[in-house]
mmCIF file of C-alpha atoms in Angstrom:
data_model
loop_
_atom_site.group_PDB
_atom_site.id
_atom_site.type_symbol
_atom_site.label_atom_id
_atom_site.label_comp_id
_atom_site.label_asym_id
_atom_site.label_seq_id
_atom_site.Cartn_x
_atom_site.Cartn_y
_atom_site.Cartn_z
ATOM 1 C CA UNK M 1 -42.879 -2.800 91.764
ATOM 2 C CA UNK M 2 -43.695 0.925 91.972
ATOM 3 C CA UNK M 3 -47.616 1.183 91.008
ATOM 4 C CA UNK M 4 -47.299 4.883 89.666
ATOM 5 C CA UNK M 5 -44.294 6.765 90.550
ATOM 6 C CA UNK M 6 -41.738 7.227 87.664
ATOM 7 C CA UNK M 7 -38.603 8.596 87.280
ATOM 8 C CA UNK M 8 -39.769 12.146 86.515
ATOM 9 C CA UNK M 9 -41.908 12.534 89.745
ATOM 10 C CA UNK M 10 -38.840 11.194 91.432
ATOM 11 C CA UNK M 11 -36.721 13.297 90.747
ATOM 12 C CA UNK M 12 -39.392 16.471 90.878
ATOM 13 C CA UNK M 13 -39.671 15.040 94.435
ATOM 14 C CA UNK M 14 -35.985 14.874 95.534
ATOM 15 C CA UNK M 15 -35.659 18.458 94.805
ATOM 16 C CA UNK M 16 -38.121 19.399 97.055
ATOM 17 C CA UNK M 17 -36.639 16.740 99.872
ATOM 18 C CA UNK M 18 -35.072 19.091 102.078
ATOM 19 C CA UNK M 19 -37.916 21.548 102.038
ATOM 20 C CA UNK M 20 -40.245 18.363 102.562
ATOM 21 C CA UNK M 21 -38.390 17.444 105.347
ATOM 22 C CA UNK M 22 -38.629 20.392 107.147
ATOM 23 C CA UNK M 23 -42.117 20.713 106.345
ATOM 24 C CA UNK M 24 -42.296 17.354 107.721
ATOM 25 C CA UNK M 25 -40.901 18.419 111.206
ATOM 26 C CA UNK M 26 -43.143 21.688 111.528
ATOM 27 C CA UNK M 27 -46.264 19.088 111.036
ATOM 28 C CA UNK M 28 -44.924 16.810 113.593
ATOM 29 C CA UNK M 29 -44.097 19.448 115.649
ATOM 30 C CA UNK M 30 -44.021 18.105 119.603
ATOM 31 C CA UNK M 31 -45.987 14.838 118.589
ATOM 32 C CA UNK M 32 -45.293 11.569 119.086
ATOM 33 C CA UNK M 33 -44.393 11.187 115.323
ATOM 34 C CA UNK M 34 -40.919 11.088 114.035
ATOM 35 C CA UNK M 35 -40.603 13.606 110.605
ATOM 36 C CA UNK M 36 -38.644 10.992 109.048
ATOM 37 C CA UNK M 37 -41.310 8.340 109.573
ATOM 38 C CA UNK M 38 -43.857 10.590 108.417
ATOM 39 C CA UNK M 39 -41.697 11.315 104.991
ATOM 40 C CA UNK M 40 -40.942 7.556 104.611
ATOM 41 C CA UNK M 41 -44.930 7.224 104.574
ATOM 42 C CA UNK M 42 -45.592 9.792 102.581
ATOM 43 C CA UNK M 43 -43.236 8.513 99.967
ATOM 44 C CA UNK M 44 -45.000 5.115 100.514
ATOM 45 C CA UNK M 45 -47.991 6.661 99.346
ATOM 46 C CA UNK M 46 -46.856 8.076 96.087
ATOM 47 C CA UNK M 47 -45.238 5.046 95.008
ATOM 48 C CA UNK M 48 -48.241 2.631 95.809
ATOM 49 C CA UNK M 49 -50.304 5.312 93.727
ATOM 50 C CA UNK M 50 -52.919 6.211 96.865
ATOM 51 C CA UNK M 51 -51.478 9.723 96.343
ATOM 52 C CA UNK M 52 -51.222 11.065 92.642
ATOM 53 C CA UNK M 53 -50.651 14.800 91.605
ATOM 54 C CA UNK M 54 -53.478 16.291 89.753
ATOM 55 C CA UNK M 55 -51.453 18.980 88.221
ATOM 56 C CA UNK M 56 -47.575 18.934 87.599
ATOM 57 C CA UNK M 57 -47.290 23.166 87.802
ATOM 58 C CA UNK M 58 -48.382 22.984 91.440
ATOM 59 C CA UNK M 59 -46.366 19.647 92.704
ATOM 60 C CA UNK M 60 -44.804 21.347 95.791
ATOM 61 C CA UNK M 61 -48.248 22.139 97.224
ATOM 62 C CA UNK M 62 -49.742 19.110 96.279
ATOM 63 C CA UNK M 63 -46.291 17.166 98.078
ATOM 64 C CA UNK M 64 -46.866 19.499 101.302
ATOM 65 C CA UNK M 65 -50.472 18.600 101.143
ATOM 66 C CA UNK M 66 -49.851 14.830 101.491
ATOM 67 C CA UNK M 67 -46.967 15.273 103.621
ATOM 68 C CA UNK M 68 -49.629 16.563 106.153
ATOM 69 C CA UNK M 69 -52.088 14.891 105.682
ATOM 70 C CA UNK M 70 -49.397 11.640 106.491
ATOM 71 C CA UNK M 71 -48.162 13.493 109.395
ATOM 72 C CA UNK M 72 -52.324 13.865 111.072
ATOM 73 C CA UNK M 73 -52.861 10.232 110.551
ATOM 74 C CA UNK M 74 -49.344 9.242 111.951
ATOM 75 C CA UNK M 75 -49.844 11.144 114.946
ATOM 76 C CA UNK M 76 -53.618 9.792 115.320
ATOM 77 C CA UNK M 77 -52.239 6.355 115.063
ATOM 78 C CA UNK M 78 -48.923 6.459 117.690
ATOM 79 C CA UNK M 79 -52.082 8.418 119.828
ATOM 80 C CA UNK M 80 -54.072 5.423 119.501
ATOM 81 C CA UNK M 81 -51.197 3.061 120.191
ATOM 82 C CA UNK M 82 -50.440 4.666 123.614
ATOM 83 C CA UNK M 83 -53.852 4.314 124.513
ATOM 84 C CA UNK M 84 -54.731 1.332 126.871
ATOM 85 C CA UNK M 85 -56.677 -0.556 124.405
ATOM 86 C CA UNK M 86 -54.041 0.238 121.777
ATOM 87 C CA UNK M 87 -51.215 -1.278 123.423
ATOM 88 C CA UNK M 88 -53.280 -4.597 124.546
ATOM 89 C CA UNK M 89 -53.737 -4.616 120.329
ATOM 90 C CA UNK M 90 -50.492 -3.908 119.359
ATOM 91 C CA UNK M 91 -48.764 -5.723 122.048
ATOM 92 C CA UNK M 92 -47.055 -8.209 119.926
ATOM 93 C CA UNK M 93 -45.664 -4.578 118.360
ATOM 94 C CA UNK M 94 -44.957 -3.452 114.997
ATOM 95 C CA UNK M 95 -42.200 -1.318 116.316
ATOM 96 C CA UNK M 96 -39.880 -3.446 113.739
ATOM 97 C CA UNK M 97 -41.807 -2.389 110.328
ATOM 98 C CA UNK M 98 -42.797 1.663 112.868
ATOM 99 C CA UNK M 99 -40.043 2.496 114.527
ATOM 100 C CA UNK M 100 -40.619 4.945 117.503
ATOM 101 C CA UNK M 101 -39.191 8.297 116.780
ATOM 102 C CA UNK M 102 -35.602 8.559 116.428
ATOM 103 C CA UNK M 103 -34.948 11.880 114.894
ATOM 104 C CA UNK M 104 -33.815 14.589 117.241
ATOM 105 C CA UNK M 105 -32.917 17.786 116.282
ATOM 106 C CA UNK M 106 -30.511 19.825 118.637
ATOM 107 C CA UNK M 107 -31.276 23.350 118.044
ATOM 108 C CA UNK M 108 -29.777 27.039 119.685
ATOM 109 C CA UNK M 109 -31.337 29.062 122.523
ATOM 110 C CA UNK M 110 -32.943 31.186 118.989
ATOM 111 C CA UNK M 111 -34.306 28.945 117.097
ATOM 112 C CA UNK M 112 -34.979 26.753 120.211
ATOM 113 C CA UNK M 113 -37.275 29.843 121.413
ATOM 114 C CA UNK M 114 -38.485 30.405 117.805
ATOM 115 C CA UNK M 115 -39.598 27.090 118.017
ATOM 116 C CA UNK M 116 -41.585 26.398 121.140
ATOM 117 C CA UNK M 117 -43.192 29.978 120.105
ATOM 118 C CA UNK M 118 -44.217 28.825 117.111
ATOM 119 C CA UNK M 119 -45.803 25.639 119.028
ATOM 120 C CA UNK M 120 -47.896 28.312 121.024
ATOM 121 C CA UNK M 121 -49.558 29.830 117.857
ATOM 122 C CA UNK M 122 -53.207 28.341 116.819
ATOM 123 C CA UNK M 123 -51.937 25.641 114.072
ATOM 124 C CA UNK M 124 -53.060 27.706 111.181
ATOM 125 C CA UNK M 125 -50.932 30.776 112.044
ATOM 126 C CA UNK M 126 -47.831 28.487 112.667
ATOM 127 C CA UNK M 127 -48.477 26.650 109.187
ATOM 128 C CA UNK M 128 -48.518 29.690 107.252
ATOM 129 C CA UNK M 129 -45.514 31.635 108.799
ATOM 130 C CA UNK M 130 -43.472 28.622 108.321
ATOM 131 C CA UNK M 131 -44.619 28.160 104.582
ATOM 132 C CA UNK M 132 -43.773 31.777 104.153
ATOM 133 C CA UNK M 133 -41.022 32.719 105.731
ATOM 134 C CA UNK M 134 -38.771 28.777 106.214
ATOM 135 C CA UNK M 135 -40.322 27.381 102.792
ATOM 136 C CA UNK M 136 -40.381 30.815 100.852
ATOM 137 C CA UNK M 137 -43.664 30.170 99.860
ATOM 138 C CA UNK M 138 -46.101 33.035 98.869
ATOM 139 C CA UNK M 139 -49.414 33.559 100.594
ATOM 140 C CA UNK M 140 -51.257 32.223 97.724
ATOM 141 C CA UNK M 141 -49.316 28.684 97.558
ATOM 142 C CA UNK M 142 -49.334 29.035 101.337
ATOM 143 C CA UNK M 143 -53.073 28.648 101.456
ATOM 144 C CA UNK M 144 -53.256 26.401 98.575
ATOM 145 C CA UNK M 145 -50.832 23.758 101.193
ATOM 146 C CA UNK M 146 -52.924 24.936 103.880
ATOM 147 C CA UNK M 147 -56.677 24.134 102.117
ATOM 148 C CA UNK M 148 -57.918 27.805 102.879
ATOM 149 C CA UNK M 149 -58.641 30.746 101.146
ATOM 150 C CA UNK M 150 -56.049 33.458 100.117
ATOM 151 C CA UNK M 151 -57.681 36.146 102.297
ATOM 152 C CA UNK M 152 -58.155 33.703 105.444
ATOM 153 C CA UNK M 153 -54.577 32.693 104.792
ATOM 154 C CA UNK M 154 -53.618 36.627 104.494
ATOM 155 C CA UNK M 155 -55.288 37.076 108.036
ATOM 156 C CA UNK M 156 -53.810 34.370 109.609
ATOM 157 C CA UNK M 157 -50.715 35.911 108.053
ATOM 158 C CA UNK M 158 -50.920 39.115 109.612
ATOM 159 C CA UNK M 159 -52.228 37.733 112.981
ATOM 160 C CA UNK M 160 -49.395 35.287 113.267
ATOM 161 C CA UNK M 161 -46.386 37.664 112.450
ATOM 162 C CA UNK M 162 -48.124 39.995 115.309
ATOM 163 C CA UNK M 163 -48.597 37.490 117.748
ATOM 164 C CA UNK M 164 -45.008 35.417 117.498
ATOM 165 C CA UNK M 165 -43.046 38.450 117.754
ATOM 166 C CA UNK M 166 -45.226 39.681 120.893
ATOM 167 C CA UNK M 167 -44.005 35.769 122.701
ATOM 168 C CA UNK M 168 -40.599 36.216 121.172
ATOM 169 C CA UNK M 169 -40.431 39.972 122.127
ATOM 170 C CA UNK M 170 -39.832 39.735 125.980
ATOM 171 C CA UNK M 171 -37.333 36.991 125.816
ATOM 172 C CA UNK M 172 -35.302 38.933 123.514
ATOM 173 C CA UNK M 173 -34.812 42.430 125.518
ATOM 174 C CA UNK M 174 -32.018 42.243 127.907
ATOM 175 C CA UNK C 1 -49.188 35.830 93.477
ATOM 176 C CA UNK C 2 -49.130 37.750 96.469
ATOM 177 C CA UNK C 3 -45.967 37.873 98.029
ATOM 178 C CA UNK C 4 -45.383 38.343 101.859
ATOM 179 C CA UNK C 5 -43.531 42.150 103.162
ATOM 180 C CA UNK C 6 -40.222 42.844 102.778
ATOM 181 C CA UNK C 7 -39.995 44.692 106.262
ATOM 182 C CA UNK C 8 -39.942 41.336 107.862
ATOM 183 C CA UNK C 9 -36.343 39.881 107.983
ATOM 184 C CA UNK C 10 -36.322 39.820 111.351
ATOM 185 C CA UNK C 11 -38.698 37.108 111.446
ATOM 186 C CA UNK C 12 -37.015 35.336 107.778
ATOM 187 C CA UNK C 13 -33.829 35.424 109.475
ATOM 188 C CA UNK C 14 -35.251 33.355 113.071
ATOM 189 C CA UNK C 15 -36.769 31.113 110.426
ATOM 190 C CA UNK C 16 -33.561 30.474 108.416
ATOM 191 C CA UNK C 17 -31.148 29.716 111.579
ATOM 192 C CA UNK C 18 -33.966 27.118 112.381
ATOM 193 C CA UNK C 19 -33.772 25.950 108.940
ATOM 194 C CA UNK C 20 -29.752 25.419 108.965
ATOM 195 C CA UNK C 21 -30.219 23.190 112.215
ATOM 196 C CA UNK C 22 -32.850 21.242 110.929
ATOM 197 C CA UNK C 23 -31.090 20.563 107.732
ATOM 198 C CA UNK C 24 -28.713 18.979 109.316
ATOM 199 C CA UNK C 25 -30.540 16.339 109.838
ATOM 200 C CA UNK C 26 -31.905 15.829 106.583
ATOM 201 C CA UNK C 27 -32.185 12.016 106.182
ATOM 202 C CA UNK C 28 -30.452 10.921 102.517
ATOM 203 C CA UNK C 29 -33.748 10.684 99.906
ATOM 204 C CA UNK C 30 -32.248 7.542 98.346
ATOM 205 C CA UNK C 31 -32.396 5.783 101.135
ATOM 206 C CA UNK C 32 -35.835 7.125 102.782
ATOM 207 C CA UNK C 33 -37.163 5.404 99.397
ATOM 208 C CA UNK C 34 -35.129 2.233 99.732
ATOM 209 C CA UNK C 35 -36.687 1.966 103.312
ATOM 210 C CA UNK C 36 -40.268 2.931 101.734
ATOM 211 C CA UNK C 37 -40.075 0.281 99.464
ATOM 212 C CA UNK C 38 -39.150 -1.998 102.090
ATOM 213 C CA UNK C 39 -41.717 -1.361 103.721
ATOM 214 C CA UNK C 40 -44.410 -1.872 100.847
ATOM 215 C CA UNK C 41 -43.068 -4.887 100.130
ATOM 216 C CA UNK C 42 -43.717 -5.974 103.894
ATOM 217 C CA UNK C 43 -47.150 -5.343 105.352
ATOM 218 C CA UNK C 44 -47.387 -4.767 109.244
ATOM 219 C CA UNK C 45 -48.034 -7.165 111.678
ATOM 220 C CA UNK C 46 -50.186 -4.617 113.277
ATOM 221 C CA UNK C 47 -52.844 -5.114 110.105
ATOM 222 C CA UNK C 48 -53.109 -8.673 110.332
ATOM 223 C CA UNK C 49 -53.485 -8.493 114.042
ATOM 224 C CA UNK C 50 -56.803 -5.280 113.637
ATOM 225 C CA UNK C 51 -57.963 -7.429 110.619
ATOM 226 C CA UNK C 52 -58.616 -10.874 112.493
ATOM 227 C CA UNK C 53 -59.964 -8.939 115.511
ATOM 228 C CA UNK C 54 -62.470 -7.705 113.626
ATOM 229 C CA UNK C 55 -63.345 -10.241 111.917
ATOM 230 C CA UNK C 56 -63.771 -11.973 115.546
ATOM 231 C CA UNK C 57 -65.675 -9.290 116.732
ATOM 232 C CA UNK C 58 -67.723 -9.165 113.738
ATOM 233 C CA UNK C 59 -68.528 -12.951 114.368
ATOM 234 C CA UNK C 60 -69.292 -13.164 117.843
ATOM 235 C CA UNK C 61 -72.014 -10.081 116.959
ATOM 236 C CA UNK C 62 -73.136 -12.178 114.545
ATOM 237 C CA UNK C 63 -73.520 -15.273 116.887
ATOM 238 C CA UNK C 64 -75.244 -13.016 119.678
ATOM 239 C CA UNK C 65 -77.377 -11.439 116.915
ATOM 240 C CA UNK C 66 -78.844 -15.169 115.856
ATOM 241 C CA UNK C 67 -79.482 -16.164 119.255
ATOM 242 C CA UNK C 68 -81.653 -13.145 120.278
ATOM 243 C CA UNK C 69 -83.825 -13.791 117.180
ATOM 244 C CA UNK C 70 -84.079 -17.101 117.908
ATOM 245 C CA UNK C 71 -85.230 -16.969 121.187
ATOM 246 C CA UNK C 72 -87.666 -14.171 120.523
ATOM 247 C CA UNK C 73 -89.301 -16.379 117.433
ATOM 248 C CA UNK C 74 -89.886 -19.258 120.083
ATOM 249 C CA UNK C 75 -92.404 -17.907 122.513
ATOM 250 C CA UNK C 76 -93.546 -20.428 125.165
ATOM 251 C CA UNK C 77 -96.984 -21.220 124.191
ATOM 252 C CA UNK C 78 -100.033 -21.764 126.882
ATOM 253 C CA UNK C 79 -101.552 -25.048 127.455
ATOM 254 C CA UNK C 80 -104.649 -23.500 126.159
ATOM 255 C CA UNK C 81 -102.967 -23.476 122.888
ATOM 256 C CA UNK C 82 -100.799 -26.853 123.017
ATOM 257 C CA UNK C 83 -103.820 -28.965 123.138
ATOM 258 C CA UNK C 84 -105.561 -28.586 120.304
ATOM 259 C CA UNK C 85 -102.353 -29.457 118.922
ATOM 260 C CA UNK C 86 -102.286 -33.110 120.390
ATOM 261 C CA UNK C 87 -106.166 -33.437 119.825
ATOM 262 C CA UNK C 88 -107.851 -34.019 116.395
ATOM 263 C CA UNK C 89 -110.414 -31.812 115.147
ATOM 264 C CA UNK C 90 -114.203 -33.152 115.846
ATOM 265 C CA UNK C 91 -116.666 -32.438 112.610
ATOM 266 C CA UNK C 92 -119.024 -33.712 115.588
ATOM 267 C CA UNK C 93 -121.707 -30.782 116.501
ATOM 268 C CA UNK C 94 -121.551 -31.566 120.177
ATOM 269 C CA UNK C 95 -117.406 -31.741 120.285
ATOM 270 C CA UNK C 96 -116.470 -30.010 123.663
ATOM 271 C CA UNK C 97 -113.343 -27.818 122.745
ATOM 272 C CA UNK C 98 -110.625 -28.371 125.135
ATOM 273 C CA UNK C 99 -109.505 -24.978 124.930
ATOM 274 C CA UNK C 100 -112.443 -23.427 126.274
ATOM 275 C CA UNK C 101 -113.260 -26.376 128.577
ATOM 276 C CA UNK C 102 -110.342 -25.815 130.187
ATOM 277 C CA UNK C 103 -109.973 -21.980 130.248
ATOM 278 C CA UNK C 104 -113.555 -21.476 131.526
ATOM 279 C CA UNK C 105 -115.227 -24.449 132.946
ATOM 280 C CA UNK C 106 -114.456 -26.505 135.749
ATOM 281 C CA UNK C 107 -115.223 -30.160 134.163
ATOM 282 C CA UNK C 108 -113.677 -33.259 135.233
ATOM 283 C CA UNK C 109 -111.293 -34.431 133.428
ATOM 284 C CA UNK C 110 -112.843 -37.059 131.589
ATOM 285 C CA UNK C 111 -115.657 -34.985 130.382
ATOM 286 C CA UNK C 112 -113.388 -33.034 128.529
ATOM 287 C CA UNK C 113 -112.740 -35.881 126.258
ATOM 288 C CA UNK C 114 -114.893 -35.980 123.341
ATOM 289 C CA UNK C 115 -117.622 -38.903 122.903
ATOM 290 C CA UNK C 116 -115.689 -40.874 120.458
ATOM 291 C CA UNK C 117 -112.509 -41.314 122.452
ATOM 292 C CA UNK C 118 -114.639 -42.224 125.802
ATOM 293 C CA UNK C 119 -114.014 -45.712 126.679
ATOM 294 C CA UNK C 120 -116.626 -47.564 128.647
ATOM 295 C CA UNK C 121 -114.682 -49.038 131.921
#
């Protein structure tokens, strides 16, 4: 039943599941797609062989890679389904096999802030501070995920770490 | 491999509290797979649905696409170039043309017919 995934990637993949998943909800972000959906799809994707790693040394990047990749077309679809035309197409629904999102995350005042901060970077500076710093990712594998050079990622680095603390700065001080 | 600064644990340690909430909700990989393969084994409704409206679409462009080029190879034709249609050719020398007898010269009707198709009243 499973066109190409084995046992091996399987299990190389479940030890990168919780890091997936949270990759999953930084490329959802405040969009209309759910991070589980977007995992589920990915997963789809590897087992029906439409997404195949290359090289086995650099899985994780290669996983992240799909994972947002999924995530772009997931939110261009639920985009499209909201539209006018889109819901006179997909009025009989497919909400049984696409569920609308159900995962909600309650989070703290901190990482609540940390959050909605992170939403106000440009995408690229938010992508690589969360591969570095949630995923413990080096720059390097950070712009290999990302599809960028190491020195653009290194200057989206440094622009990024200046910019979020300047937002997260003022709501910090007494 | 370049690694990012150390002097940045202010930031790493924001990023882990995040991280501990969101792993909360971690959903079990076991059974994200079982409900992948579910799905694989069940295509959407919403594919059948796009694939016969395009195929309609496709169709009807296809229909309106004919018709055009139909209409456009039929051009109404003049009477100038119907008759010699319904009129034999004449190896006679003196053979009037209809066409020109009727595009340029005021004849009576009768006189346009050719010699061999007059009938004596």
């Amino acid at each position: 039943m499973w066109k190409w995934m084995n046992q091996d990637l399987a299990l190389s993949l479940e030890t990168f599941h919780r890091d997936a998943f949270g990759w999953a909800c930084h490329c959802c972000g405040n969009g209309p797609a759910d991070p589980a959906d977007v995992l589920q799809m990915a997963y789809l994707k590897v087992m029906e062989g439409k997404a195949r790693p290359r090289n086995r040394n650099v899985l994780k990047t290669w996983w992240f890679g799909v994972i947002k990749l999924t995530a772009r077309e997931e939110h261009r679809r639920r985009r499209l389904r909201e539209s006018l035309p889109g819901r006179w197409l997909f009025r009989t629904s497919d909400w049984e096999t696409f569920p609308p999102p159900t995962t909600k995350i309650e989070l703290d005042e901190v990482s609540g802030s940390l959050k909605s901060a992170l939403a106000r970077l440009p995408l690229r500076q938010a992508e690589v501070l969360h591969l570095v710093f949630y995923q413990d990712l080096s720059i390097s594998e950070a712009a290999a995920v990302m599809g960028v050079t190491l020195g653009s990622a290194r200057t989206h680095y440094e622009r990024a770490k200046a910019r979020l603390r300047e937002i997260l700065e003022p709501s910090s001080e007494p | 491999m370049i690694s990012p600064d150390s002097n940045d644990d202010d930031l790493r340690k924001s990023f882990r509290a995040l991280r501990e909430f969101e792993d909360k909700c971690v959903p079990s990989f076991q059974g994200i797979l079982a409900e992948s393969r579910s799905r694989m084994e069940k295509p959407a409704k919403s594919l059948w649905i796009t694939m016969g409206s395009g195929v309609l679409t496709g169709a009807v462009a296809l229909a309106i696409l004919i018709f055009a080029n139909l209409k456009s190879d039929r051009p109404s034709r003049t009477l100038a170039e119907t008759l010699p249609m319904l009129l034999p050719p004449s190896a006679e020398p003196n053979f009037l043309s209809p066409v020109s007898s009727l595009s340029e010269i005021d004849f009576p009707s009768d006189a346009v017919l050719p010699l061999s198709l007059r009938f004596s009243l």
